[in-house]
XYZ file of C-alpha atoms in Angstrom:
401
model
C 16.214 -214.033 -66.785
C 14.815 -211.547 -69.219
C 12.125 -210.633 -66.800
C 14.467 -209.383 -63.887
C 13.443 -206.103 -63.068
C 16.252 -203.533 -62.560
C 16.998 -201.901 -58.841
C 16.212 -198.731 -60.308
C 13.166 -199.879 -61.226
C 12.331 -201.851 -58.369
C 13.321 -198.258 -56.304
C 10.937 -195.756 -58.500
C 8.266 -198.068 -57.838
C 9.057 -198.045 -53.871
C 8.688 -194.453 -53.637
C 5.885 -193.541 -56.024
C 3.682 -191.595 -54.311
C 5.154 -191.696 -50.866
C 4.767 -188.572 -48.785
C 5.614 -187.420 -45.387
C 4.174 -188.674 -41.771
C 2.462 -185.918 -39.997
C 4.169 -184.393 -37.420
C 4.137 -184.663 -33.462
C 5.593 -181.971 -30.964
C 7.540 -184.177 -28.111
C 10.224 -182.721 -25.244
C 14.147 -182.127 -26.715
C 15.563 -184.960 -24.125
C 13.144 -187.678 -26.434
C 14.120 -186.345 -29.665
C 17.236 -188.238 -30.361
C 17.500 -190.136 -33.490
C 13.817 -188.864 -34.371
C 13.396 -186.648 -38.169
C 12.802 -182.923 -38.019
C 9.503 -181.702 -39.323
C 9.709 -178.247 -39.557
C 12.809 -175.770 -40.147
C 13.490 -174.414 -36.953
C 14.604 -170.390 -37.112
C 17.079 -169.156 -34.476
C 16.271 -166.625 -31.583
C 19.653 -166.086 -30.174
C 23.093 -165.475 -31.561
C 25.375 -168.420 -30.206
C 27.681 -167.567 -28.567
C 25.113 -164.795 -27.203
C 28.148 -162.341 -26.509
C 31.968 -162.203 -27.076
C 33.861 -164.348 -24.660
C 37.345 -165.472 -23.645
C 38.539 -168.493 -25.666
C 40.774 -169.851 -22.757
C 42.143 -168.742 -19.230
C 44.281 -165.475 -19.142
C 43.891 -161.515 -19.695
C 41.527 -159.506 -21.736
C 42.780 -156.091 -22.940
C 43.000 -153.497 -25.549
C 45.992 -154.821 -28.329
C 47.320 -151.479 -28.273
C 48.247 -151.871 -24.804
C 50.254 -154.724 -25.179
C 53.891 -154.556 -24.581
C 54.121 -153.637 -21.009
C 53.131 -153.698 -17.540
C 49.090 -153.408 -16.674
C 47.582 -153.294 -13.611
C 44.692 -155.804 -13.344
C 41.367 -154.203 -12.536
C 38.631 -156.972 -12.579
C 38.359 -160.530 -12.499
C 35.267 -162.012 -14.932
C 34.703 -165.417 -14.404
C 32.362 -167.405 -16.857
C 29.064 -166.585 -15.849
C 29.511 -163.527 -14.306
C 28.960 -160.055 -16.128
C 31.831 -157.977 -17.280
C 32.570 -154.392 -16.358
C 34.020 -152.003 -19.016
C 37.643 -152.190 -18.813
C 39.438 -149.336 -17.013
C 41.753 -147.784 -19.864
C 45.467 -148.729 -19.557
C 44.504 -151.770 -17.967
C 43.713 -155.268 -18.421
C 41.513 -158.182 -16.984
C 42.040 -161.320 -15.714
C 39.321 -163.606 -17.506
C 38.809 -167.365 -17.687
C 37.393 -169.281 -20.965
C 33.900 -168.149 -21.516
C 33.910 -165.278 -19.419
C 32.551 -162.640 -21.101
C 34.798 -159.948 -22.965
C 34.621 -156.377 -21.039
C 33.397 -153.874 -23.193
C 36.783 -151.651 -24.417
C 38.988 -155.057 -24.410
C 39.297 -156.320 -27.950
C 41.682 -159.429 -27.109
C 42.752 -162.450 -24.904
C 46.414 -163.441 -24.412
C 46.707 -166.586 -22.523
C 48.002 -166.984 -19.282
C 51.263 -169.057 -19.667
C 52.662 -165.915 -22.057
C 52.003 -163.787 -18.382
C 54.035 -162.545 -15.757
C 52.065 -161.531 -12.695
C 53.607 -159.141 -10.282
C 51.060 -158.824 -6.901
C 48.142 -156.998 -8.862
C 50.252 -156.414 -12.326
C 50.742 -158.937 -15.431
C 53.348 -157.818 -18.268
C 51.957 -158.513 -21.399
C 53.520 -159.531 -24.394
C 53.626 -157.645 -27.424
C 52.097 -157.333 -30.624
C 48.699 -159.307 -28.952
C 46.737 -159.241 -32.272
C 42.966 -157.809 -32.310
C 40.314 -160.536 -31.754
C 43.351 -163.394 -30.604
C 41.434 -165.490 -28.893
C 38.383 -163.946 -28.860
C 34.889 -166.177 -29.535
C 32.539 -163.197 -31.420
C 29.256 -163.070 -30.421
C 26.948 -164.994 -33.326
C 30.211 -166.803 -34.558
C 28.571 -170.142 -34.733
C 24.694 -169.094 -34.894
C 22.793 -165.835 -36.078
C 19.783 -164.870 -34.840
C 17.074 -165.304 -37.834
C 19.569 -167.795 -39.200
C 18.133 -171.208 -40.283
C 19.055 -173.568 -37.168
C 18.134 -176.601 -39.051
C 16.010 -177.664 -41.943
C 13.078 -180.112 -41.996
C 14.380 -183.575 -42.501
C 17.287 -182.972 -40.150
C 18.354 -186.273 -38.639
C 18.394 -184.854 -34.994
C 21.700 -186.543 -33.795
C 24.154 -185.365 -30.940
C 25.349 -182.030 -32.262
C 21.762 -181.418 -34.006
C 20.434 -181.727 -30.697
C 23.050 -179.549 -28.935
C 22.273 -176.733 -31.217
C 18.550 -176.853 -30.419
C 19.406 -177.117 -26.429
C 21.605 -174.186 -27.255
C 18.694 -171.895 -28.234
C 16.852 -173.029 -24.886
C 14.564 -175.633 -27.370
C 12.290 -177.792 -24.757
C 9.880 -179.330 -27.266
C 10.767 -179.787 -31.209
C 8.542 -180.991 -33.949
C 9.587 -184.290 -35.165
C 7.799 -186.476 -37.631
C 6.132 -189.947 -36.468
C 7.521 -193.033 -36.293
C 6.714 -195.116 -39.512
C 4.905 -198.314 -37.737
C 6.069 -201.510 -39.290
C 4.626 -204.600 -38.843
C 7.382 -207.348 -39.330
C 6.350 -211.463 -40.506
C 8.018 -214.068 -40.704
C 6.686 -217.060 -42.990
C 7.616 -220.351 -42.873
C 6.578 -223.555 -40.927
C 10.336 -224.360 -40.579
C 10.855 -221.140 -38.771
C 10.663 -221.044 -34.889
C 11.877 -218.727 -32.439
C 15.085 -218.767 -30.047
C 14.200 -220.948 -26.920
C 11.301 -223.337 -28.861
C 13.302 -226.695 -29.208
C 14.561 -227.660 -32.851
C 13.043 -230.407 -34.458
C 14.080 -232.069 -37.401
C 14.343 -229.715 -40.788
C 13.384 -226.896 -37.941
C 15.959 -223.186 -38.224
C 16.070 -220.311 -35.665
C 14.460 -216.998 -36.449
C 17.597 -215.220 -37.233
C 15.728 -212.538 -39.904
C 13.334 -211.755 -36.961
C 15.329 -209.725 -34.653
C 17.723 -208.608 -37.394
C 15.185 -206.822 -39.444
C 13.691 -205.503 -36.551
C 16.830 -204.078 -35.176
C 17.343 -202.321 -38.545
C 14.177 -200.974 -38.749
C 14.315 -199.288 -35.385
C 17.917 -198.038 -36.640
C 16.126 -196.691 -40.085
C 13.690 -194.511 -37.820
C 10.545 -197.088 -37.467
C 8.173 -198.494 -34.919
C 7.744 -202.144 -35.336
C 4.267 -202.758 -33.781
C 4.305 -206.385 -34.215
C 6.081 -209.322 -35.033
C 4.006 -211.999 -36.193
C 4.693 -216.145 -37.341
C 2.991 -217.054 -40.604
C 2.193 -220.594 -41.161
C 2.889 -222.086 -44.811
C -1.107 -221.867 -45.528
C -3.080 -219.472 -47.779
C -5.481 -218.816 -45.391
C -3.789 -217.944 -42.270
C -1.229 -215.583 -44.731
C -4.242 -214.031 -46.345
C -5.869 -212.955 -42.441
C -2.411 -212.482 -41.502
C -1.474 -209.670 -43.646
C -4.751 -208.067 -43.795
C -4.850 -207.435 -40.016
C -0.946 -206.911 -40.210
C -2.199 -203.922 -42.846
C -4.848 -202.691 -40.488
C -2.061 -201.675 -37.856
C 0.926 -200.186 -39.249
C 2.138 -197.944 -42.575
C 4.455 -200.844 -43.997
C 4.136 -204.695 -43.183
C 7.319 -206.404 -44.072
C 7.782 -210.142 -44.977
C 10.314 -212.566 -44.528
C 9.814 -215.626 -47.319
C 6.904 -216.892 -48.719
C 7.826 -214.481 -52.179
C 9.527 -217.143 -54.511
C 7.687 -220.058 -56.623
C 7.732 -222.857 -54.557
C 4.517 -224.816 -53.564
C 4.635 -223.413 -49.809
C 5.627 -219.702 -50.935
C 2.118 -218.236 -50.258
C 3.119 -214.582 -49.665
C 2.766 -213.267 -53.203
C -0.313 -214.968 -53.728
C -2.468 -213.443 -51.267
C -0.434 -210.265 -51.584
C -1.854 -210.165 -55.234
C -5.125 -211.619 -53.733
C -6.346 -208.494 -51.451
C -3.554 -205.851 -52.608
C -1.388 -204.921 -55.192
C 1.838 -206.532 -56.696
C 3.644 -203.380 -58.006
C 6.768 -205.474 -58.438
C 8.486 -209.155 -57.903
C 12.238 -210.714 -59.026
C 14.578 -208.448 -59.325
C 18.163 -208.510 -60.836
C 19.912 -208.469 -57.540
C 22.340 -210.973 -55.841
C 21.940 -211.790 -53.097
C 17.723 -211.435 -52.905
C 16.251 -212.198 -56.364
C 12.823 -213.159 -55.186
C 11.931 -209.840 -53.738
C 8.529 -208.271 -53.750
C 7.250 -204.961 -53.241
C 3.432 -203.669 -53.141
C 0.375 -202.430 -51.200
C -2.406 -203.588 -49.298
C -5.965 -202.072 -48.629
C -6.777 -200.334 -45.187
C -10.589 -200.615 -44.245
C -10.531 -196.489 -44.911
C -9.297 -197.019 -48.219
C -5.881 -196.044 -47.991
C -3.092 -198.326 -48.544
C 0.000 -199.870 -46.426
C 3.250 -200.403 -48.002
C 4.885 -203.851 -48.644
C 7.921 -205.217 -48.874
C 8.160 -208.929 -49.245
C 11.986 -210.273 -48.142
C 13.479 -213.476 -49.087
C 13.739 -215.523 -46.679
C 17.405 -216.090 -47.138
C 19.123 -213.775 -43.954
C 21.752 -212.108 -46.077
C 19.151 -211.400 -48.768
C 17.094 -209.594 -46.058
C 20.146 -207.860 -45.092
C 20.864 -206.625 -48.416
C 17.393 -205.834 -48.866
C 16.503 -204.033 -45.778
C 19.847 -201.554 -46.678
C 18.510 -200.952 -50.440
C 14.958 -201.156 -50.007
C 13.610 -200.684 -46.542
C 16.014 -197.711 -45.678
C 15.004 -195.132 -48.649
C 11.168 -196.161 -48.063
C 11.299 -195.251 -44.210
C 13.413 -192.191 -45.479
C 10.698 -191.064 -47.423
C 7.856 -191.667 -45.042
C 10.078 -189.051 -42.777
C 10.763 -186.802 -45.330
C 14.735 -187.118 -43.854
C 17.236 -186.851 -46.905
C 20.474 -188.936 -45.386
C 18.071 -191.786 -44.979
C 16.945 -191.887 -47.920
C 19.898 -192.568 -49.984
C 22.855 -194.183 -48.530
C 26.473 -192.688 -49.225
C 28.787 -193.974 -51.377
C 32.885 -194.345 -52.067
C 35.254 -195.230 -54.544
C 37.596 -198.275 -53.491
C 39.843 -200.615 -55.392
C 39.406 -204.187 -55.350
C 40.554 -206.539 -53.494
C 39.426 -209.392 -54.599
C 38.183 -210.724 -58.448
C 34.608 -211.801 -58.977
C 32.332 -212.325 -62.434
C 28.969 -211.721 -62.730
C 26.104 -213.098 -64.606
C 22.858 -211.337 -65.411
C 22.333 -209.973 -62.053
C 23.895 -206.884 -60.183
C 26.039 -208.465 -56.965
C 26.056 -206.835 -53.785
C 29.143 -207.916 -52.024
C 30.088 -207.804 -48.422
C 33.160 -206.173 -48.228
C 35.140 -204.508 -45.251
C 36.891 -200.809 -46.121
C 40.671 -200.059 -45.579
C 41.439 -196.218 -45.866
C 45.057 -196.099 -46.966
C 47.220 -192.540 -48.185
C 47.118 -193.810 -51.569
C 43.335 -194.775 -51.364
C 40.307 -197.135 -50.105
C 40.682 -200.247 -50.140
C 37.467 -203.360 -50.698
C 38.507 -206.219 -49.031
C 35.300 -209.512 -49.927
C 34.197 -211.876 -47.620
C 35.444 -215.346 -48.653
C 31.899 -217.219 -48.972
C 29.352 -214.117 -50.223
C 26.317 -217.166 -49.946
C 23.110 -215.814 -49.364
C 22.735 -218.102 -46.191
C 26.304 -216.661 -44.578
C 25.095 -213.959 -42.311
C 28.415 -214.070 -40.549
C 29.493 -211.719 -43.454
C 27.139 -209.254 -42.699
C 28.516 -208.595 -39.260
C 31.434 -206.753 -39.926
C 30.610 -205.386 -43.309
C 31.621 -202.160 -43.887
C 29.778 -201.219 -47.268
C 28.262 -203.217 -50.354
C 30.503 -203.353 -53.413
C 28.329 -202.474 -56.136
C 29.113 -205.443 -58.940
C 27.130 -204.497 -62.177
C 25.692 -207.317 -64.156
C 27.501 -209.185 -66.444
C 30.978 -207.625 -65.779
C 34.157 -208.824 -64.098
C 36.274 -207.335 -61.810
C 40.279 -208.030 -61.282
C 42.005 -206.685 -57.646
C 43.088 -203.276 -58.122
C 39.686 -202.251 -60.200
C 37.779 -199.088 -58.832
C 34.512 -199.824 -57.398
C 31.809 -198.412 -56.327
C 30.470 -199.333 -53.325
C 27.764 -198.320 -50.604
C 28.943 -197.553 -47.304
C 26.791 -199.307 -44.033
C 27.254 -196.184 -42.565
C 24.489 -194.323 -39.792
């Protein structure tokens, strides 16, 4: 197996020369999950002025300690009158703080006499007081380009009255799957016939790694049809992605066109599960290039390989950082495993403990189990030729976003 190719490698040769999408400009309320193109600068200090942290009376500190009459009532939303001196005003959370109060003491600390309140003493400056700009500065950065525009990203860009953001456009992905075995959910099986499982798996991934998938095409086990196949499968989208059809068998026909009309920048790797995995180009009628990624055909290896491969590439294509790598944890084993001259990728589920994480493996880590994939928590990272006994530290890549 001297001609394995390392994942780092294999990864290098992914991203080579891989540059941003251009951008599009769509409304906030369609933005979720999409990549931010451009930094976006802030125009108002959040929150815009001081305001009451919860319901009960705003005054000056140094008239706490005794009896105050109460001489306005601000209610969030309303505007705030200066505060009359030696007296305080009954506020509710958000109101706005009345210019010459410098703190909040909350109600239940209160007695209230008819139009009076006897407040405690030694109310601290600022207690319970939200400062104007606390959370956002005007001319601050809001958020950088390649911001993965989540809930709380998209909050913050609501809370500077953002309508339309600049986001960049969706990779389009044109997904394959080879194999005259192959048919989809509903055809009846005949003999030596399997479900499309890889089908809406990779698909559903892709959409999760920030893609389009234009298409999802069949491929028959014949030259031909896999040669017109991919080219028009090129034609439409920035990546086409295969499922099968990479390895050396008489019916695997993928490679050989891919190497036909593109470019093989890369094939068998030293990975378990998804050895026969191949990544290149094909030609565009303009002379630009799509991106390839040839899966096995086995559904765990596509699972594996859609995490380690298919993520960072999309990642790139959107210039968005926390796609582009996935995060990573230190766990101890649960289990024991060897490993030969390939790098294992285990399915393992996480169990965060006081005294540490936790890898607990899948029984039956076969490349044709997908039932481990479903509750898999990270991959344990098992480096070639090694062996691990339960309690070891790991390193493993956590499934997570």
């Amino acid at each position: 197996m001297a001609d394995l190719q390392p994942i780092s490698a294999a990864l290098e040769a992914l991203l080579a020369d891989v540059s941003a999408l251009d951008a599009e400009s769509i409304p906030l309320e369609a933005a979720g999950g999409r990549v931010l193109a451009e930094a976006v600068t802030a125009q108002l200090d959040v929150p815009p002025f001081d305001n009451s942290a919860m319901d009960g009376y705003a005054l000056r500190s140094s008239d706490a300690g005794q009896w105050l009459p109460v001489s306005q009532r601000i209610a969030a939303g309303t505007q705030a009158k200066a505060l009359a001196p030696g007296s305080c005003a009954r506020i509710f959370t958000g109101g706005e703080i009345p210019p010459g109060a410098d703190c909040v003491v909350m109600q239940e600390r209160v007695e209230v006499d008819s139009e009076q309140a006897l407040i405690p003493a030694d109310i601290p400056t600022g207690d319970n007081v939200r400062r104007q700009g606390r959370d956002v500065k005007s001319g601050s950065v809001l958020l950088n380009a390649g911001e993965l525009l989540e809930a709380a990203a998209l909050g913050h860009l609501a809370g500077q009255g953002i309508t339309q953001v600049s986001v960049r456009r969706r990779p389009r992905v044109a997904l394959l799957s080879t194999g005259d075995e192959i048919v989809d959910p509903g055809t009846p099986l005949k003999p030596g016939q399997l479900y499309n499982s890889n089908q809406p798996m990779l698909k559903r991934l892709l959409e999760n790694f920030g893609a389009e998938v234009v298409s999802t095409v069949s491929v028959p086990d014949d030259y031909a049809h896999t040669v017109t196949l991919l080219t028009a499968a090129a034609a439409e989208s920035d990546l086409v992605v295969t499922t099968g059809g990479v390895s050396v068998g008489e019916e695997d026909h993928v490679k050989a066109a891919l190497e036909a009309i593109g470019q093989l920048d890369m094939w068998k790797l030293a990975i378990r599960p998804g050895k026969p995995l191949a990544l290149g180009r094909l030609p565009r009628d303009d002379g630009s290039q799509t991106r390839f990624v040839g899966l096995p055909g086995n559904p765990v290896s596509g699972f594996v390989g859609a995490w380690l491969f298919l993520r960072p590439l999309l990642g790139a294509m959107l210039g968005c950082p926390a796609l582009k790598t996935l995060p990573t944890l230190t766990a101890h084993a649960g289990f024991a495993t060897s490993t030969g001259p390939r790098e294992h990728y285990m399915r393992v589920t996480l169990n965060f403990t006081p005294n540490g994480v936790t890898a607990t493996a899948f029984d039956d880590q076969n490349s044709g189990v997908l039932s481990s994939c479903i509750n898999a928590d990270a991959f344990a990272v098992i480096p070639a030729n090694s062996e691990v006994v339960e309690g070891d530290k790991i390193s493993c890549l956590w499934l997570a976003g």
